[in-house]
Amino acid sequence: MNDKKLPPFDDAALESLARKVEGNRADLIGRYQKALRETVFTNRAAMHPSQLAHIAAREADALISSLRHSLSSTKEQGAALSETGLSRQSFFGLLQAMREFFIAHFENDFTVLNIYTLYRIKAIEGYLESHEKRLLFEQDDIHRAFQIAINHSLAKTRESEERYRSLVEISPNAVMLLDLNADIIMMNKAGTELFKHETAQEVIGKNMASFIAPDQQAIAQNSFREMIETSIGCNREFLLVRKDGTFFDAELNGAVIVDANGKAQSIMLVGRDITLQKQTEHFLNERVMQAMAEQRRTSARLDELVTRSPTIIYAARLEGSYPTTFITENIYDQLGYPSEQIINDPDFLLNHIHPQDAERFSSEMEDVFKGQRLVLEYRVRHRNGEYRWMRDAVRLIRSPNGQPIEIIGSWIDITDRKHAEDALLIAEADYRAIFEKAPLGIFRSTVDGRFIKVNQAAAEMFGYDSPEEMIREIESIETQIYADKSKAAELQTLIAENSEVQNFISQDRRRNGSIFWTSTNARVVKNESGDILYYEGFIQDVTERKQMENALQQRKKELEINNIQQAERLSKLYEGDIERTEKRRLQLALDLHDVVLNQLAILRLNTDESHVTQNFQDAYDEVTSRLREIITDLRPPMLSYGLKPAIEGLSDNIMDQSKDTVDVVTDLQLEGEARYPEDIERHLFRIVQEASENALHHSHATQINILAKLTPEHIRLLVKDNGIGFPISGRIGMDDLLVNKHFGLVGMMERAMLIGAIVEITSLPNQGTQIQIEWNNIRRES
């Protein structure tokens, strides 16, 4: 094992741990004795229970000695336990007892637990190495014993042969005699039992290779050949096969039997089942590897936790300026200093404490000798020059005999908390000043209707000399404050539903019985369980405001009546203006048709054809055509036949005006021969006409759709285009249209208002415009 991968521990830490273990030596010996008693019958060496106390005490002292010698003797200690004949079960029982001891006394000390892990690994290494050597020595002893016995038996007379055969038969290990072809000549009882045969006769004559796993037979045959050629025995492990076909691990010790001339005569094999040993070794190796992996993970995790933790851990000597002997690396992240700088400077702490805190620190540190634990708060200078508040939890470490050894502590940066506390103090002072001097009434009350707290403004508002007087005299807010008792229940209901209430208006009663108006803003305050603690809020005298509101409300009603009357007058005036305009349009259309067009026709007839040029003819046609369009616009001739023919004529006129650059699509549905009052048809036609001409001249549309559904009870008209549009939608007011200079839309809405129609305008930039007109024939039956 490469110990360099394990975390190093300085002598001071090991010596400190040794003293702590020594102080709890009796507990450790007791745990060792208990572990040995539980495994005493598994030890190979004879061990009387009375010896257990001696072994337990010896191992406890060995642990303390190893800690004081930097764990250098740990492997030797493990080897010594193996050499005494201590079984693996007993050995690992001692280690388990040691683990329970360390957890019981040092559960939260990661450094101590890491030292224990390293001690355990080293002890296991020493034990296993010694154990394996001892097994080899035992095997070698058996081999030499049998070799001597065999050689001696050959030199002796035939009479002694049976005695040695008996020795072979009673051997607990399998003994086999092979000829030079590796065929079995003899096998003792232990051998037949090992291979699960009934008698030796079942195996006599069979080749030994047939009892070896197929993939290892070639290795075995080579081993037999080398033994015969060199007359040198060997020791190997093979996977053998029993009669029932099962495999097992075995160790074979081979020796060559030679004659007087040194010529090989046969091969003696001594074998034993080492399945349990291999399983144990595999288990132990896995446990060791797991322990090492766990130790590495624990060490890495500990390093990560220490590095990422906001807590700085340190140790210091009890002298002078409390020089630091150890400090975690995260000090650099917290205060900007590397740990080496702090450890190498004995006066670092006192030189970096805020001057205003230094004297208090020195004084309070003396108390650590009284209570062993101490919590300090002071400022330490950061490397960047600013001071950071640190919370220092200090503990005094004593030796088993009570002598102070060192102090250990932990730093936590509490600068943010200190700033928050300062801010809280300021906020509390500000709150108190606001509470006491605010011009608004501030209150806090219980759920059952008593004041807990009120400010001076609230007391004066209700006619009391002081907050204390008001709290003392008001026993029921419901009956003594509210002029209308139902208001108290209403307020509680609103707060229960919304957790707060804004501008709750009520009439309240002063101390002298006078009534005044108040406005209350309140909220409910609950604990973590959701139970109501109290209500709190602001209360304001709004009597003057309520009087003004009442006066304004009365004035508003008067103005609304005046506005309605004015609107009716304006509507009549506008309607009259529209009628006059329509009459002027009709008269103008007649004048243009009967006078201007006729005069032009006479002029054309009286013009000599020889003087009529093509340009003159084109200009004449253009003028007459444009005059007819103007006449049609001023007095739609098809309107005399109904709304549907008039709209159809309008669509044709729009297409003519666009010179077929705009596609006008109409879908006009007429139920029966429905006709409507003349003014209705005229106004609806003008709205459709205005919408269509706007689309033609201003929207840059390429298509205009005119849809209509005309029934005796209802008219629905829709004009939409695919032009540039503008940002407006829904039933908007004429004021908005005027502000945005949509005068054509204003005219449509005014006409609609005159006949009781509804106009909805929808438009978006680059998505066209849609104008929908709805009219219900409520005047039809009259």
Short mmCIF file of C-alpha atoms in Angstrom, two decimals, residues 6-9 13-14 16-18 20-21 63 67 71 95-122 291-292 294-300 302 305:
data_model
loop_
_atom_site.label_atom_id
_atom_site.label_comp_id
_atom_site.label_asym_id
_atom_site.label_seq_id
_atom_site.Cartn_x
_atom_site.Cartn_y
_atom_site.Cartn_z
CA LEU A 6 -3.31 8.86 2.80
CA PRO A 7 -3.73 12.21 4.54
CA PRO A 8 -0.70 13.24 6.64
CA PHE A 9 -1.13 14.03 10.30
CA ALA A 13 -2.48 15.94 16.35
CA LEU A 14 -1.32 12.36 16.98
CA SER A 16 -3.26 15.01 21.28
CA LEU A 17 -5.23 11.93 20.20
CA ALA A 18 -2.92 9.62 22.18
CA LYS A 20 -7.38 11.45 24.67
CA VAL A 21 -7.25 7.66 24.14
CA LEU A 63 -2.47 1.73 20.15
CA LEU A 67 -0.11 7.11 17.94
CA LEU A 71 1.77 5.17 13.49
CA LEU A 95 -10.83 -3.61 15.07
CA GLN A 96 -14.63 -3.39 15.33
CA ALA A 97 -14.35 -2.69 19.07
CA MET A 98 -11.78 0.04 18.32
CA ARG A 99 -14.15 1.56 15.70
CA GLU A 100 -17.04 1.67 18.20
CA PHE A 101 -14.67 3.29 20.75
CA PHE A 102 -13.64 6.06 18.33
CA ILE A 103 -17.23 6.76 17.22
CA ALA A 104 -18.39 6.89 20.84
CA HIS A 105 -15.71 9.41 21.88
CA PHE A 106 -14.87 11.30 18.67
CA GLU A 107 -18.01 11.09 16.49
CA ASN A 108 -17.79 14.61 15.02
CA ASP A 109 -13.98 14.88 14.86
CA PHE A 110 -13.13 14.11 11.22
CA THR A 111 -9.38 14.33 11.88
CA VAL A 112 -9.55 11.62 14.59
CA LEU A 113 -11.72 9.37 12.40
CA ASN A 114 -9.21 9.72 9.55
CA ILE A 115 -6.36 8.76 11.92
CA TYR A 116 -8.37 5.72 13.01
CA THR A 117 -8.95 4.70 9.36
CA LEU A 118 -5.21 4.92 8.62
CA TYR A 119 -4.36 2.90 11.79
CA ARG A 120 -6.90 0.22 10.81
CA ILE A 121 -5.51 -0.15 7.28
CA LYS A 122 -1.91 -0.45 8.50
CA ALA A 291 -12.04 0.78 3.64
CA MET A 292 -9.31 2.50 1.65
CA GLU A 294 -14.15 4.94 1.83
CA GLN A 295 -11.24 6.63 3.57
CA ARG A 296 -10.31 8.40 0.35
CA ARG A 297 -13.92 9.42 -0.24
CA THR A 298 -14.26 10.57 3.33
CA SER A 299 -11.03 12.52 3.09
CA ALA A 300 -12.05 14.07 -0.25
CA LEU A 302 -14.06 16.35 4.21
CA LEU A 305 -16.83 20.38 2.94
#
